[in-house]
Amino acid sequence: MSQPNPTRDARHRQRQDEIIAAGRRCFRQSGFHGASMAQLAAEARLSVGQIYRYFASKDAIIEEMVRRIIDARLQHIKETATADLPRLLAWRHALNEDDEALMKEVAAEATRNPVVARMMAEADHRMFTQACLNVKRDHPAMSDEQVRACVEVMAVLTEGTAWRRLTPQKASAERLYQLYQHINALLFTTEDP
Amino acid sequence: MSQPNPTRDARHRQRQDEIIAAGRRCFRQSGFHGASMAQLAAEARLSVGQIYRYFASKDAIIEEMVRRIIDARLQHIKETATADLPRLLAWRHALNEDDEALMKEVAAEATRNPVVARMMAEADHRMFTQACLNVKRDHPAMSDEQVRACVEVMAVLTEGTAWRRLTPQKASAERLYQLYQHINALLFTTEDP
């Protein structure tokens, strides 16, 4: 068995980071289908053979990229109070525009590639579970079923807003803020709707 | 000047339809970037030269495809009462799953291609305007600013639900229906929120 080797492990992680960063640039520019492993290797200044020492396939690079995007989102969910949602929605807050664009690519690919569809389902499962824990923490009197419905509507509002960021805003953010505050009050009631 | 020729015009439209249909299949399979004009021509059983007699570029094919998808959606918006929205959202109704998958491709492409971003902005403008007319027709006492905010939230809910259809439903549709009915009541109030 090989001994742990801190220098080698750090070097390995750094190479992985470089490949993911190159992958993100290629995918943003050409899409998953359009970006070849050769293009990705050139962008990372590595040979195709070297890339395969770190990732078995393009799908594996996409999977690691999605895992990191979701880790950042989970951290954001943990740090965000449910009361902050109306403001984030009304002003169309983007956590990371590049991540959002890449997730649109993931969604398009998920409609034709079952491996990527499974990645999306896992990512959603992780975020949904974390969001449920947060809501339960802030509103302990809500039933599990109420929490799930509430998190689903929050997810719909968040994803819908991310989608609509692609086109110009046509309504007043101040007025949307008022509406979203009312919707929030409705979501976090402990009474049965 | 050439005379109108019904037979030739019908033939022209039929060819256009065939190219759009072939384009939809290629784009679904390989994405916009991945699908070449040669692949599209093979799928339509035409030469690349023949395709160019009908469409100046791949972007022109995408544009016509998007125009037709939006025409179908406009028709659906016209025929749908605002009161139907909670049911459509709670049970994640899809008007046309293929259209939805193609619009995810359009969204991904819009993040890197300004021509496609413009198509999306125009499509959204057409749908937003029609939805405002519908809300105003059903709720004449609402102010224009109220109508726009209300349509924006409806659009966020509709697009967010279309996005979330990519992953398994985790909340009860019956409970979501109740929540969406309350949200609808809130949206279509004529009182200032």
mmCIF file of C-alpha atoms in Angstrom:
data_model
loop_
_atom_site.group_PDB
_atom_site.id
_atom_site.type_symbol
_atom_site.label_atom_id
_atom_site.label_comp_id
_atom_site.label_asym_id
_atom_site.label_seq_id
_atom_site.Cartn_x
_atom_site.Cartn_y
_atom_site.Cartn_z
ATOM 1 C CA MET A 1 0.000 0.000 0.000
ATOM 2 C CA SER A 2 1.252 3.492 -0.796
ATOM 3 C CA GLN A 3 1.948 5.865 2.075
ATOM 4 C CA PRO A 4 0.096 9.216 2.306
ATOM 5 C CA ASN A 5 2.199 11.805 0.561
ATOM 6 C CA PRO A 6 1.085 15.387 1.329
ATOM 7 C CA THR A 7 3.082 16.962 -1.490
ATOM 8 C CA ARG A 8 1.805 14.493 -4.076
ATOM 9 C CA ASP A 9 -1.808 14.832 -2.825
ATOM 10 C CA ALA A 10 -1.643 18.647 -2.962
ATOM 11 C CA ARG A 11 -0.248 18.454 -6.495
ATOM 12 C CA HIS A 12 -3.058 16.041 -7.457
ATOM 13 C CA ARG A 13 -5.736 18.395 -6.087
ATOM 14 C CA GLN A 14 -4.173 21.376 -7.843
ATOM 15 C CA ARG A 15 -4.213 19.528 -11.183
ATOM 16 C CA GLN A 16 -7.873 18.577 -10.622
ATOM 17 C CA ASP A 17 -8.691 22.228 -9.884
ATOM 18 C CA GLU A 18 -6.919 23.321 -13.086
ATOM 19 C CA ILE A 19 -8.820 20.759 -15.170
ATOM 20 C CA ILE A 20 -12.163 21.794 -13.653
ATOM 21 C CA ALA A 21 -11.354 25.463 -14.301
ATOM 22 C CA ALA A 22 -10.403 24.684 -17.927
ATOM 23 C CA GLY A 23 -13.574 22.564 -18.279
ATOM 24 C CA ARG A 24 -15.742 25.416 -17.044
ATOM 25 C CA ARG A 25 -14.234 27.802 -19.624
ATOM 26 C CA CYS A 26 -14.646 25.283 -22.479
ATOM 27 C CA PHE A 27 -18.210 24.350 -21.486
ATOM 28 C CA ARG A 28 -19.207 28.022 -21.203
ATOM 29 C CA GLN A 29 -17.789 28.679 -24.670
ATOM 30 C CA SER A 30 -18.931 25.575 -26.599
ATOM 31 C CA GLY A 31 -21.421 23.660 -24.457
ATOM 32 C CA PHE A 32 -20.874 20.098 -23.181
ATOM 33 C CA HIS A 33 -21.425 18.506 -26.577
ATOM 34 C CA GLY A 34 -19.332 21.066 -28.421
ATOM 35 C CA ALA A 35 -16.322 20.916 -26.042
ATOM 36 C CA SER A 36 -13.985 18.019 -26.848
ATOM 37 C CA MET A 37 -11.452 16.442 -24.494
ATOM 38 C CA ALA A 38 -8.729 17.708 -26.888
ATOM 39 C CA GLN A 39 -10.002 21.307 -26.540
ATOM 40 C CA LEU A 40 -10.211 20.872 -22.775
ATOM 41 C CA ALA A 41 -6.650 19.502 -22.612
ATOM 42 C CA ALA A 42 -5.325 22.418 -24.685
ATOM 43 C CA GLU A 43 -7.129 24.887 -22.394
ATOM 44 C CA ALA A 44 -5.579 23.193 -19.323
ATOM 45 C CA ARG A 45 -2.135 23.026 -21.047
ATOM 46 C CA LEU A 46 -2.070 19.254 -20.530
ATOM 47 C CA SER A 47 -2.114 16.258 -22.853
ATOM 48 C CA VAL A 48 -5.364 14.311 -23.303
ATOM 49 C CA GLY A 49 -3.592 11.343 -21.664
ATOM 50 C CA GLN A 50 -2.799 13.448 -18.574
ATOM 51 C CA ILE A 51 -6.463 14.523 -18.296
ATOM 52 C CA TYR A 52 -7.530 10.864 -18.259
ATOM 53 C CA ARG A 53 -5.214 10.224 -15.275
ATOM 54 C CA TYR A 54 -7.470 12.559 -13.267
ATOM 55 C CA PHE A 55 -10.907 12.033 -14.828
ATOM 56 C CA ALA A 56 -12.170 8.903 -16.593
ATOM 57 C CA SER A 57 -14.445 10.859 -18.977
ATOM 58 C CA LYS A 58 -15.962 14.240 -19.816
ATOM 59 C CA ASP A 59 -19.006 13.192 -17.756
ATOM 60 C CA ALA A 60 -16.710 12.717 -14.723
ATOM 61 C CA ILE A 61 -15.421 16.289 -15.149
ATOM 62 C CA ILE A 62 -18.995 17.569 -15.409
ATOM 63 C CA GLU A 63 -19.924 15.575 -12.279
ATOM 64 C CA GLU A 64 -17.087 17.068 -10.215
ATOM 65 C CA MET A 65 -17.927 20.544 -11.545
ATOM 66 C CA VAL A 66 -21.611 20.136 -10.555
ATOM 67 C CA ARG A 67 -20.604 18.768 -7.116
ATOM 68 C CA ARG A 68 -18.549 21.925 -6.457
ATOM 69 C CA ILE A 69 -21.322 24.266 -7.664
ATOM 70 C CA ILE A 70 -23.795 22.497 -5.372
ATOM 71 C CA ASP A 71 -21.359 22.645 -2.410
ATOM 72 C CA ALA A 72 -21.246 26.447 -2.833
ATOM 73 C CA ARG A 73 -25.048 26.595 -3.044
ATOM 74 C CA LEU A 74 -25.449 24.423 0.068
ATOM 75 C CA GLN A 75 -23.165 26.794 1.956
ATOM 76 C CA HIS A 76 -25.296 29.711 0.728
ATOM 77 C CA ILE A 77 -28.544 27.963 1.776
ATOM 78 C CA LYS A 78 -27.097 27.307 5.247
ATOM 79 C CA GLU A 79 -26.118 30.967 5.657
ATOM 80 C CA THR A 80 -29.370 32.455 4.312
ATOM 81 C CA ALA A 81 -32.375 33.039 6.567
ATOM 82 C CA THR A 82 -35.735 32.223 4.967
ATOM 83 C CA ALA A 83 -36.676 35.864 5.634
ATOM 84 C CA ASP A 84 -34.016 37.009 3.120
ATOM 85 C CA LEU A 85 -35.722 35.282 0.176
ATOM 86 C CA PRO A 86 -38.072 38.149 -0.912
ATOM 87 C CA ARG A 87 -35.157 40.547 -1.331
ATOM 88 C CA LEU A 88 -33.036 38.011 -3.253
ATOM 89 C CA LEU A 89 -35.943 37.234 -5.607
ATOM 90 C CA ALA A 90 -37.186 40.787 -6.210
ATOM 91 C CA TRP A 91 -33.724 42.057 -7.170
ATOM 92 C CA ARG A 92 -32.879 38.856 -9.036
ATOM 93 C CA HIS A 93 -29.802 38.176 -6.943
ATOM 94 C CA ALA A 94 -27.294 35.795 -8.581
ATOM 95 C CA LEU A 95 -24.944 33.874 -6.277
ATOM 96 C CA ASN A 96 -22.520 33.211 -9.165
ATOM 97 C CA GLU A 97 -23.485 34.030 -12.759
ATOM 98 C CA ASP A 98 -20.990 31.603 -14.249
ATOM 99 C CA ASP A 99 -22.341 28.766 -12.087
ATOM 100 C CA GLU A 100 -25.872 29.650 -13.190
ATOM 101 C CA ALA A 101 -24.933 29.604 -16.873
ATOM 102 C CA LEU A 102 -23.201 26.227 -16.404
ATOM 103 C CA MET A 103 -26.270 24.819 -14.627
ATOM 104 C CA LYS A 104 -28.378 25.872 -17.661
ATOM 105 C CA GLU A 105 -25.986 23.797 -19.749
ATOM 106 C CA VAL A 106 -26.396 20.921 -17.256
ATOM 107 C CA ALA A 107 -30.199 21.193 -17.543
ATOM 108 C CA ALA A 108 -30.108 21.129 -21.347
ATOM 109 C CA GLU A 109 -27.776 18.116 -21.272
ATOM 110 C CA ALA A 110 -29.960 16.371 -18.651
ATOM 111 C CA THR A 111 -32.835 16.294 -21.177
ATOM 112 C CA ARG A 112 -30.804 13.934 -23.425
ATOM 113 C CA ASN A 113 -28.140 12.324 -21.219
ATOM 114 C CA PRO A 114 -29.320 10.036 -18.380
ATOM 115 C CA VAL A 115 -25.930 10.271 -16.597
ATOM 116 C CA VAL A 116 -26.299 14.067 -16.360
ATOM 117 C CA ALA A 117 -29.998 13.729 -15.448
ATOM 118 C CA ARG A 118 -28.907 11.553 -12.487
ATOM 119 C CA MET A 119 -26.334 14.222 -11.448
ATOM 120 C CA MET A 120 -29.103 16.848 -11.459
ATOM 121 C CA ALA A 121 -31.410 14.628 -9.415
ATOM 122 C CA GLU A 122 -28.656 14.048 -6.821
ATOM 123 C CA ALA A 123 -27.796 17.751 -6.703
ATOM 124 C CA ASP A 124 -31.462 18.626 -6.183
ATOM 125 C CA HIS A 125 -31.800 15.977 -3.479
ATOM 126 C CA ARG A 126 -28.838 17.462 -1.554
ATOM 127 C CA MET A 127 -30.176 21.029 -1.801
ATOM 128 C CA PHE A 128 -33.773 20.072 -1.006
ATOM 129 C CA THR A 129 -32.700 18.134 2.103
ATOM 130 C CA GLN A 130 -30.551 21.033 3.368
ATOM 131 C CA ALA A 131 -33.328 23.570 2.723
ATOM 132 C CA CYS A 132 -35.813 21.383 4.647
ATOM 133 C CA LEU A 133 -33.412 21.267 7.638
ATOM 134 C CA ASN A 134 -33.126 25.084 7.545
ATOM 135 C CA VAL A 135 -36.883 25.659 7.412
ATOM 136 C CA LYS A 136 -37.442 23.134 10.210
ATOM 137 C CA ARG A 137 -34.756 24.896 12.304
ATOM 138 C CA ASP A 138 -36.410 28.324 11.833
ATOM 139 C CA HIS A 139 -40.018 27.035 12.041
ATOM 140 C CA PRO A 140 -40.035 23.966 14.321
ATOM 141 C CA ALA A 141 -43.857 23.921 14.556
ATOM 142 C CA MET A 142 -44.285 23.165 10.823
ATOM 143 C CA SER A 143 -45.063 19.556 9.891
ATOM 144 C CA ASP A 144 -42.636 17.656 7.610
ATOM 145 C CA GLU A 145 -45.203 17.729 4.822
ATOM 146 C CA GLN A 146 -45.667 21.488 5.207
ATOM 147 C CA VAL A 147 -41.888 21.939 5.166
ATOM 148 C CA ARG A 148 -41.513 19.960 1.925
ATOM 149 C CA ALA A 149 -44.278 21.908 0.129
ATOM 150 C CA CYS A 150 -42.800 25.171 1.350
ATOM 151 C CA VAL A 151 -39.272 24.232 0.191
ATOM 152 C CA GLU A 152 -40.643 23.146 -3.194
ATOM 153 C CA VAL A 153 -42.264 26.566 -3.733
ATOM 154 C CA MET A 154 -39.043 28.298 -2.585
ATOM 155 C CA ALA A 155 -37.093 26.195 -5.089
ATOM 156 C CA VAL A 156 -39.592 27.011 -7.879
ATOM 157 C CA LEU A 157 -39.276 30.745 -7.104
ATOM 158 C CA THR A 158 -35.463 30.590 -6.961
ATOM 159 C CA GLU A 159 -35.042 28.560 -10.168
ATOM 160 C CA GLY A 160 -37.708 30.569 -12.007
ATOM 161 C CA THR A 161 -35.948 33.805 -11.069
ATOM 162 C CA ALA A 162 -32.574 32.416 -12.223
ATOM 163 C CA TRP A 163 -34.192 31.533 -15.562
ATOM 164 C CA ARG A 164 -35.807 34.936 -15.983
ATOM 165 C CA ARG A 165 -32.490 36.690 -15.369
ATOM 166 C CA LEU A 166 -31.790 35.818 -19.035
ATOM 167 C CA THR A 167 -34.320 38.463 -20.176
ATOM 168 C CA PRO A 168 -34.836 42.099 -19.098
ATOM 169 C CA GLN A 169 -36.827 42.785 -15.908
ATOM 170 C CA LYS A 170 -40.270 44.218 -16.758
ATOM 171 C CA ALA A 171 -41.791 44.760 -13.315
ATOM 172 C CA SER A 172 -40.794 47.045 -10.451
ATOM 173 C CA ALA A 173 -38.441 45.316 -7.983
ATOM 174 C CA GLU A 174 -40.028 47.261 -5.091
ATOM 175 C CA ARG A 175 -43.482 45.948 -5.973
ATOM 176 C CA LEU A 176 -42.157 42.400 -6.452
ATOM 177 C CA TYR A 177 -40.514 42.679 -3.030
ATOM 178 C CA GLN A 178 -43.902 43.438 -1.462
ATOM 179 C CA LEU A 179 -45.506 40.481 -3.243
ATOM 180 C CA TYR A 180 -42.711 38.096 -2.261
ATOM 181 C CA GLN A 181 -42.935 39.228 1.372
ATOM 182 C CA HIS A 182 -46.647 38.310 1.342
ATOM 183 C CA ILE A 183 -45.867 34.965 -0.295
ATOM 184 C CA ASN A 184 -43.163 34.295 2.315
ATOM 185 C CA ALA A 185 -45.594 35.012 5.156
ATOM 186 C CA LEU A 186 -47.989 32.535 3.525
ATOM 187 C CA LEU A 187 -45.313 29.834 3.144
ATOM 188 C CA PHE A 188 -44.075 29.977 6.721
ATOM 189 C CA THR A 189 -47.383 29.847 8.491
ATOM 190 C CA THR A 190 -47.723 26.868 10.840
ATOM 191 C CA GLU A 191 -51.470 26.727 10.258
ATOM 192 C CA ASP A 192 -52.623 24.288 7.616
ATOM 193 C CA PRO A 193 -53.136 26.329 4.444
ATOM 194 C CA MET B 1 -41.893 40.877 -60.222
ATOM 195 C CA SER B 2 -42.833 37.247 -59.778
ATOM 196 C CA GLN B 3 -46.504 36.296 -59.583
ATOM 197 C CA PRO B 4 -47.876 34.523 -56.480
ATOM 198 C CA ASN B 5 -47.694 30.797 -57.081
ATOM 199 C CA PRO B 6 -49.781 28.773 -54.571
ATOM 200 C CA THR B 7 -48.164 25.426 -55.440
ATOM 201 C CA ARG B 8 -44.634 26.784 -55.153
ATOM 202 C CA ASP B 9 -45.436 28.614 -51.883
ATOM 203 C CA ALA B 10 -46.978 25.465 -50.356
ATOM 204 C CA ARG B 11 -43.918 23.465 -51.398
ATOM 205 C CA HIS B 12 -41.662 26.138 -49.873
ATOM 206 C CA ARG B 13 -43.538 26.030 -46.556
ATOM 207 C CA GLN B 14 -43.453 22.245 -46.509
ATOM 208 C CA ARG B 15 -39.668 22.239 -46.995
ATOM 209 C CA GLN B 16 -39.299 24.793 -44.210
ATOM 210 C CA ASP B 17 -41.408 22.582 -41.938
ATOM 211 C CA GLU B 18 -39.250 19.567 -42.772
ATOM 212 C CA ILE B 19 -36.041 21.475 -42.020
ATOM 213 C CA ILE B 20 -37.408 22.750 -38.691
ATOM 214 C CA ALA B 21 -38.511 19.219 -37.756
ATOM 215 C CA ALA B 22 -35.059 17.840 -38.657
ATOM 216 C CA GLY B 23 -33.415 20.692 -36.728
ATOM 217 C CA ARG B 24 -35.481 19.913 -33.629
ATOM 218 C CA ARG B 25 -34.377 16.257 -33.721
ATOM 219 C CA CYS B 26 -30.688 17.157 -34.231
ATOM 220 C CA PHE B 27 -30.726 19.864 -31.525
ATOM 221 C CA ARG B 28 -32.423 17.510 -29.041
ATOM 222 C CA GLN B 29 -29.792 14.869 -29.737
ATOM 223 C CA SER B 30 -26.590 16.942 -29.917
ATOM 224 C CA GLY B 31 -27.351 20.466 -28.712
ATOM 225 C CA PHE B 32 -27.045 23.600 -30.879
ATOM 226 C CA HIS B 33 -23.246 23.600 -30.819
ATOM 227 C CA GLY B 34 -22.978 19.865 -31.402
ATOM 228 C CA ALA B 35 -25.422 19.762 -34.353
ATOM 229 C CA SER B 36 -23.756 20.695 -37.653
ATOM 230 C CA MET B 37 -25.521 21.895 -40.814
ATOM 231 C CA ALA B 38 -24.280 18.674 -42.497
ATOM 232 C CA GLN B 39 -25.962 16.534 -39.806
ATOM 233 C CA LEU B 40 -29.113 18.633 -40.110
ATOM 234 C CA ALA B 41 -29.155 18.262 -43.913
ATOM 235 C CA ALA B 42 -28.711 14.475 -43.652
ATOM 236 C CA GLU B 43 -31.579 14.316 -41.139
ATOM 237 C CA ALA B 44 -33.802 16.339 -43.515
ATOM 238 C CA ARG B 45 -32.626 14.253 -46.532
ATOM 239 C CA LEU B 46 -31.486 17.430 -48.300
ATOM 240 C CA SER B 47 -28.112 18.772 -49.378
ATOM 241 C CA VAL B 48 -26.461 21.499 -47.286
ATOM 242 C CA GLY B 49 -26.887 23.799 -50.305
ATOM 243 C CA GLN B 50 -30.643 23.180 -50.342
ATOM 244 C CA ILE B 51 -30.883 24.013 -46.618
ATOM 245 C CA TYR B 52 -29.214 27.374 -47.285
ATOM 246 C CA ARG B 53 -31.908 28.212 -49.857
ATOM 247 C CA TYR B 54 -34.402 28.207 -46.994
ATOM 248 C CA PHE B 55 -32.332 29.406 -44.020
ATOM 249 C CA ALA B 56 -29.244 31.636 -44.119
ATOM 250 C CA SER B 57 -27.669 30.008 -41.026
ATOM 251 C CA LYS B 58 -28.168 27.618 -38.127
ATOM 252 C CA ASP B 59 -29.153 30.646 -36.020
ATOM 253 C CA ALA B 60 -31.960 31.386 -38.539
ATOM 254 C CA ILE B 61 -33.282 27.833 -38.082
ATOM 255 C CA ILE B 62 -33.143 28.236 -34.293
ATOM 256 C CA GLU B 63 -34.954 31.583 -34.606
ATOM 257 C CA GLU B 64 -37.813 30.108 -36.648
ATOM 258 C CA MET B 65 -38.014 27.132 -34.253
ATOM 259 C CA VAL B 66 -38.239 29.469 -31.235
ATOM 260 C CA ARG B 67 -40.871 31.637 -33.018
ATOM 261 C CA ARG B 68 -43.075 28.558 -33.517
ATOM 262 C CA ILE B 69 -42.638 27.357 -29.906
ATOM 263 C CA ILE B 70 -43.612 30.826 -28.650
ATOM 264 C CA ASP B 71 -46.638 30.958 -31.019
ATOM 265 C CA ALA B 72 -47.910 27.727 -29.393
ATOM 266 C CA ARG B 73 -47.296 29.145 -25.925
ATOM 267 C CA LEU B 74 -49.088 32.399 -26.773
ATOM 268 C CA GLN B 75 -52.092 30.380 -27.918
ATOM 269 C CA HIS B 76 -51.983 28.443 -24.624
ATOM 270 C CA ILE B 77 -51.729 31.683 -22.579
ATOM 271 C CA LYS B 78 -54.758 33.102 -24.440
ATOM 272 C CA GLU B 79 -56.810 29.983 -23.713
ATOM 273 C CA THR B 80 -55.813 29.610 -20.062
ATOM 274 C CA ALA B 81 -57.693 31.424 -17.304
ATOM 275 C CA THR B 82 -55.484 32.807 -14.533
ATOM 276 C CA ALA B 83 -57.513 30.639 -12.126
ATOM 277 C CA ASP B 84 -56.106 27.482 -13.807
ATOM 278 C CA LEU B 85 -52.515 28.290 -12.802
ATOM 279 C CA PRO B 86 -52.462 26.573 -9.342
ATOM 280 C CA ARG B 87 -53.496 23.233 -10.851
ATOM 281 C CA LEU B 88 -50.974 23.463 -13.722
ATOM 282 C CA LEU B 89 -48.168 24.306 -11.272
ATOM 283 C CA ALA B 90 -48.980 21.763 -8.536
ATOM 284 C CA TRP B 91 -49.131 18.846 -10.990
ATOM 285 C CA ARG B 92 -46.190 20.195 -13.028
ATOM 286 C CA HIS B 93 -48.177 20.337 -16.251
ATOM 287 C CA ALA B 94 -46.022 20.420 -19.409
ATOM 288 C CA LEU B 95 -47.540 21.933 -22.551
ATOM 289 C CA ASN B 96 -44.984 20.156 -24.772
ATOM 290 C CA GLU B 97 -42.003 18.338 -23.253
ATOM 291 C CA ASP B 98 -39.948 18.518 -26.434
ATOM 292 C CA ASP B 99 -40.487 22.291 -26.649
ATOM 293 C CA GLU B 100 -39.422 22.622 -23.011
ATOM 294 C CA ALA B 101 -36.229 20.621 -23.578
ATOM 295 C CA LEU B 102 -35.420 22.756 -26.643
ATOM 296 C CA MET B 103 -36.011 25.965 -24.667
ATOM 297 C CA LYS B 104 -33.476 24.709 -22.061
ATOM 298 C CA GLU B 105 -31.027 24.386 -24.960
ATOM 299 C CA VAL B 106 -31.972 27.933 -26.056
ATOM 300 C CA ALA B 107 -31.338 29.227 -22.505
ATOM 301 C CA ALA B 108 -27.918 27.537 -22.308
ATOM 302 C CA GLU B 109 -26.993 28.963 -25.727
ATOM 303 C CA ALA B 110 -28.309 32.422 -24.766
ATOM 304 C CA THR B 111 -25.633 32.608 -22.031
ATOM 305 C CA ARG B 112 -22.880 32.612 -24.688
ATOM 306 C CA ASN B 113 -24.501 33.713 -27.977
ATOM 307 C CA PRO B 114 -25.912 37.279 -28.151
ATOM 308 C CA VAL B 115 -28.045 36.423 -31.219
ATOM 309 C CA VAL B 116 -29.829 33.696 -29.236
ATOM 310 C CA ALA B 117 -30.023 35.953 -26.148
ATOM 311 C CA ARG B 118 -31.885 38.498 -28.328
ATOM 312 C CA MET B 119 -34.291 35.761 -29.537
ATOM 313 C CA MET B 120 -35.046 34.862 -25.920
ATOM 314 C CA ALA B 121 -35.621 38.500 -24.986
ATOM 315 C CA GLU B 122 -38.052 38.928 -27.914
ATOM 316 C CA ALA B 123 -39.860 35.689 -27.061
ATOM 317 C CA ASP B 124 -40.221 36.795 -23.450
ATOM 318 C CA HIS B 125 -41.473 40.221 -24.526
ATOM 319 C CA ARG B 126 -44.202 38.632 -26.681
ATOM 320 C CA MET B 127 -45.343 36.280 -23.896
ATOM 321 C CA PHE B 128 -45.171 38.924 -21.179
ATOM 322 C CA THR B 129 -47.264 41.367 -23.246
ATOM 323 C CA GLN B 130 -49.913 38.718 -23.979
ATOM 324 C CA ALA B 131 -50.066 37.616 -20.328
ATOM 325 C CA CYS B 132 -50.533 41.257 -19.230
ATOM 326 C CA LEU B 133 -53.463 41.622 -21.666
ATOM 327 C CA ASN B 134 -55.050 38.457 -20.237
ATOM 328 C CA VAL B 135 -54.696 39.552 -16.613
ATOM 329 C CA LYS B 136 -56.044 43.011 -17.456
ATOM 330 C CA ARG B 137 -59.021 41.386 -19.247
ATOM 331 C CA ASP B 138 -59.842 39.184 -16.222
ATOM 332 C CA HIS B 139 -59.001 41.833 -13.586
ATOM 333 C CA PRO B 140 -59.726 45.272 -15.105
ATOM 334 C CA ALA B 141 -59.432 47.053 -11.736
ATOM 335 C CA MET B 142 -55.724 46.192 -11.384
ATOM 336 C CA SER B 143 -53.237 48.964 -12.208
ATOM 337 C CA ASP B 144 -50.691 48.425 -15.011
ATOM 338 C CA GLU B 145 -47.888 48.239 -12.468
ATOM 339 C CA GLN B 146 -49.786 45.644 -10.423
ATOM 340 C CA VAL B 147 -50.431 43.649 -13.593
ATOM 341 C CA ARG B 148 -46.747 43.616 -14.539
ATOM 342 C CA ALA B 149 -45.614 42.481 -11.070
ATOM 343 C CA CYS B 150 -48.302 39.815 -11.041
ATOM 344 C CA VAL B 151 -47.311 38.527 -14.513
ATOM 345 C CA GLU B 152 -43.637 38.490 -13.491
ATOM 346 C CA VAL B 153 -44.429 36.249 -10.486
ATOM 347 C CA MET B 154 -46.617 34.004 -12.694
ATOM 348 C CA ALA B 155 -43.720 33.722 -15.159
ATOM 349 C CA VAL B 156 -41.257 32.919 -12.348
ATOM 350 C CA LEU B 157 -43.592 30.187 -11.046
ATOM 351 C CA THR B 158 -44.155 28.739 -14.529
ATOM 352 C CA GLU B 159 -40.478 28.738 -15.538
ATOM 353 C CA GLY B 160 -39.350 27.499 -12.117
ATOM 354 C CA THR B 161 -41.807 24.596 -12.342
ATOM 355 C CA ALA B 162 -40.615 23.728 -15.861
ATOM 356 C CA TRP B 163 -37.040 23.662 -14.540
ATOM 357 C CA ARG B 164 -37.923 21.492 -11.552
ATOM 358 C CA ARG B 165 -39.653 18.951 -13.796
ATOM 359 C CA LEU B 166 -36.085 17.713 -14.515
ATOM 360 C CA THR B 167 -35.882 16.215 -10.998
ATOM 361 C CA PRO B 168 -38.340 14.041 -9.016
ATOM 362 C CA GLN B 169 -41.224 15.766 -7.193
ATOM 363 C CA LYS B 170 -40.632 15.720 -3.415
ATOM 364 C CA ALA B 171 -43.746 17.473 -2.090
ATOM 365 C CA SER B 172 -47.411 16.527 -2.216
ATOM 366 C CA ALA B 173 -49.192 17.953 -5.279
ATOM 367 C CA GLU B 174 -52.393 18.395 -3.235
ATOM 368 C CA ARG B 175 -50.583 20.515 -0.654
ATOM 369 C CA LEU B 176 -48.810 22.516 -3.361
ATOM 370 C CA TYR B 177 -52.198 23.106 -4.997
ATOM 371 C CA GLN B 178 -53.484 24.655 -1.771
ATOM 372 C CA LEU B 179 -50.413 26.894 -1.489
ATOM 373 C CA TYR B 180 -50.646 27.999 -5.112
ATOM 374 C CA GLN B 181 -54.334 28.814 -4.702
ATOM 375 C CA HIS B 182 -53.443 31.114 -1.811
ATOM 376 C CA ILE B 183 -50.629 32.683 -3.854
ATOM 377 C CA ASN B 184 -53.035 33.208 -6.777
ATOM 378 C CA ALA B 185 -55.554 34.944 -4.515
ATOM 379 C CA LEU B 186 -52.730 37.195 -3.347
ATOM 380 C CA LEU B 187 -51.578 38.009 -6.903
ATOM 381 C CA PHE B 188 -54.999 38.949 -8.235
ATOM 382 C CA THR B 189 -56.086 41.240 -5.488
ATOM 383 C CA THR B 190 -56.855 44.765 -6.667
ATOM 384 C CA GLU B 191 -55.781 46.210 -3.331
ATOM 385 C CA ASP B 192 -52.230 47.465 -3.135
ATOM 386 C CA PRO B 193 -50.215 44.678 -1.516
#
